[in-house]
XYZ file of C-alpha atoms in Angstrom:
191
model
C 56.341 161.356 -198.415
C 53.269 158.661 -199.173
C 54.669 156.393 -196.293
C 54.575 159.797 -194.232
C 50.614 159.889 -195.315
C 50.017 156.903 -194.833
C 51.327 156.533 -191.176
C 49.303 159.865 -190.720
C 45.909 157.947 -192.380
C 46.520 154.818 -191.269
C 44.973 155.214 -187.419
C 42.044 157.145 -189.103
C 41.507 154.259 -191.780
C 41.647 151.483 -189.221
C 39.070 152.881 -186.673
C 36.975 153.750 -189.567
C 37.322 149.988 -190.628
C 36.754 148.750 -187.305
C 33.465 150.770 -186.852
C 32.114 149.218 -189.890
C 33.203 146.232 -189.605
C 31.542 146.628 -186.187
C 28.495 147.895 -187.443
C 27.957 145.432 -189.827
C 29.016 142.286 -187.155
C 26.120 144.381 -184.846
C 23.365 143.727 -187.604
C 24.284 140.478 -188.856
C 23.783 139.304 -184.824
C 20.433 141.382 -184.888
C 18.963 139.889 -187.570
C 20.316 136.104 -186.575
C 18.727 136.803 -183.361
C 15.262 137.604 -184.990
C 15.773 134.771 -187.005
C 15.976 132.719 -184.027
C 13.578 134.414 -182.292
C 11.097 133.446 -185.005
C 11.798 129.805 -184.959
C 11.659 129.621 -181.237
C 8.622 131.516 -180.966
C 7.052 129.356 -177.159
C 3.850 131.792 -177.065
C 0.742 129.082 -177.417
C -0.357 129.166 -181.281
C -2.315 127.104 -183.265
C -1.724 126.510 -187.140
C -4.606 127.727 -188.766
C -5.180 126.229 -192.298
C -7.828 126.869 -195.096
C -7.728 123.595 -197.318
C -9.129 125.483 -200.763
C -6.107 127.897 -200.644
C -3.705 126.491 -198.927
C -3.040 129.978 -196.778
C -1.912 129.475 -193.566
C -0.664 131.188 -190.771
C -0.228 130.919 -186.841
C -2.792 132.134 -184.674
C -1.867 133.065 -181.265
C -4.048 133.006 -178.362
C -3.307 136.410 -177.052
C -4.711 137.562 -179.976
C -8.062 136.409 -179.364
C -10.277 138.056 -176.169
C -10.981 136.179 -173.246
C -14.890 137.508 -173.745
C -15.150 135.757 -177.524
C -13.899 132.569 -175.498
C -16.579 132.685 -172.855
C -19.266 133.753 -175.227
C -18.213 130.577 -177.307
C -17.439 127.902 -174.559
C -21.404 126.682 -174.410
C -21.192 125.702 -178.298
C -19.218 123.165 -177.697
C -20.119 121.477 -174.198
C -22.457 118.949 -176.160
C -22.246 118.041 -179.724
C -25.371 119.199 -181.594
C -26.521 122.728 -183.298
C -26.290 125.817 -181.850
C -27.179 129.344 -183.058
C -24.118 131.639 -183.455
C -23.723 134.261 -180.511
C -23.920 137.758 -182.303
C -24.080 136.375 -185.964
C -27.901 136.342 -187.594
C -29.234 133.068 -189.003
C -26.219 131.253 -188.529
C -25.964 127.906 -186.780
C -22.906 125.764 -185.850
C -23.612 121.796 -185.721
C -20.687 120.428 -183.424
C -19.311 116.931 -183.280
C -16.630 115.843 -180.475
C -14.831 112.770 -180.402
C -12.420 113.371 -177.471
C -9.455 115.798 -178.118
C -10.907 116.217 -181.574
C -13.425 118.993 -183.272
C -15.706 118.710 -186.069
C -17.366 122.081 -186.640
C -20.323 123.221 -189.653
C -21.381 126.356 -190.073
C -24.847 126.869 -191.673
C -27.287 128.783 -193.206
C -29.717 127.164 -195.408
C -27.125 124.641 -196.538
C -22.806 124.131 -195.234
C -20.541 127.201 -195.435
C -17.954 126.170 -193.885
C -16.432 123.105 -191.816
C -13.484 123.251 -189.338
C -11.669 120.340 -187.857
C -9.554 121.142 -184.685
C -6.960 118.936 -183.421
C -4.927 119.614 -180.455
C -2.781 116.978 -180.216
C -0.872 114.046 -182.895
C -3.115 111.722 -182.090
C -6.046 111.231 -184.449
C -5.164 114.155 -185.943
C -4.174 112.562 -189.532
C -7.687 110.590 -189.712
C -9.293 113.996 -188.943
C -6.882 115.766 -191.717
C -8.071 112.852 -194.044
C -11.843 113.515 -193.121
C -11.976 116.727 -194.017
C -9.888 116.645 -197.304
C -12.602 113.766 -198.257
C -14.747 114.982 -201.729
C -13.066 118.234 -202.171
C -10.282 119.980 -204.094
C -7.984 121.318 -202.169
C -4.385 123.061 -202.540
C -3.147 120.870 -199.196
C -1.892 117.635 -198.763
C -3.946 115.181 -197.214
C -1.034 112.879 -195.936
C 0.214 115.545 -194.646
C -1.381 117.671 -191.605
C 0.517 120.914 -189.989
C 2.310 120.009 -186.914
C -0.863 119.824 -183.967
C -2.570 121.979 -182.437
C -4.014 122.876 -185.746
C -7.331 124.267 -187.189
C -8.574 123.271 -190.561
C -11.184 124.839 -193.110
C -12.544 123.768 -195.072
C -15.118 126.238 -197.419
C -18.115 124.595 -198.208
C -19.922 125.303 -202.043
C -23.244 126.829 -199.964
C -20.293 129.937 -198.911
C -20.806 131.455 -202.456
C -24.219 132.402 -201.340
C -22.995 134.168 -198.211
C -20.222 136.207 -199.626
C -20.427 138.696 -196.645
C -19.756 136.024 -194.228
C -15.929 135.785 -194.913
C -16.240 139.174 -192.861
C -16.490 137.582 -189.491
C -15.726 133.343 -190.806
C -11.846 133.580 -190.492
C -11.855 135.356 -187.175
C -14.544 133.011 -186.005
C -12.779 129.685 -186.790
C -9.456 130.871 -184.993
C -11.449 131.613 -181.662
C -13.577 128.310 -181.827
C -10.568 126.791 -182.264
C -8.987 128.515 -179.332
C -12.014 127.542 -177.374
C -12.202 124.301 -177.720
C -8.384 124.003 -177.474
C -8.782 125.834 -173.623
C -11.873 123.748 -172.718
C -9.814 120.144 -173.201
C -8.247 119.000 -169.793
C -4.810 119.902 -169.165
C -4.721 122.519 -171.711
C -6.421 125.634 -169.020
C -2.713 127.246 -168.749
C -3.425 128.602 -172.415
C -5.316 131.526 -171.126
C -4.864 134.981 -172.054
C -2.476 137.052 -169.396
């Protein structure tokens, strides 16, 4: 009588088996496929680092618009100071040294300075540079894999509290710009 059961249950039990075994086979691929997705992620990006904190995350150029590039592009054509498109009282004193950026932004004293390097080389003297006189929660032997965009908050920010508003969004498109304006590096642009 229970091998009679059984041979009745048995087809039931294995195609309810088979579905879950299915099932979970189907998600296991799903998330290995994210997984992989994630690693091999080709869409331009730039690792965007803030030295103090050590926070850092990938910005991608899609993200930023094509007008905050244009707007931004004549900042950085010569080095000197500039005044700030759209952003009161605020300069930016630029220093290029071929594929590499050198970035302050002021007010009455520093609030912030950003180094952008788009390529390996010079980047670690640049990394160095900016970690010189300043605690920070990064390594300075070691840099994030180029192109990369490093901040570096300066002790005149705690007087400008309300500029963190707009700072973090601004470094990632200066970055972005100056990244686009470097020969060889136009294909970057926003489709």
């Amino acid at each position: 009588m229970a091998h009679r059961l059984l041979r009745q249950l048995l087809p039931t039990l294995h195609s309810f088996v088979i579905r879950w075994v299915g099932l979970i086979l189907w998600r296991a691929c799903f998330a290995a496929l994210h997984l992989m997705l994630d690693l091999v992620d080709w869409r331009p990006s730039i690792w965007h680092v803030t030295l103090q904190t050590g926070q850092s995350s990938r910005s991608y150029r899609q993200d930023i618009a094509d007008a905050a590039i244009h707007a931004l592009r004549p900042l950085l054509r010569a080095d000197g100071e500039y005044p700030i498109p759209s952003v009161a009282d605020r300069r930016l004193w630029v220093t290029r040294t071929g594929r590499l950026l050198l970035a302050t932004v002021l007010a009455e004293t520093s609030i912030c300075t950003m180094a952008v390097a788009d390529r390996s080389v010079g980047a670690q003297k640049l990394w160095h540079m900016i970690h010189k006189g300043v605690e920070t929660a990064t390594d300075p032997e070691s840099p994030p894999r180029a192109p990369w965009c490093a901040a570096r908050i300066e002790p005149g920010f705690s007087s400008h509290l309300d500029d963190r508003e707009w700072l973090a969004d601004f470094q990632r498109c200066l970055a972005w710009t100056w990244i686009e304006s470097l020969p060889g590096r136009r294909l970057l642009s926003r489709r």
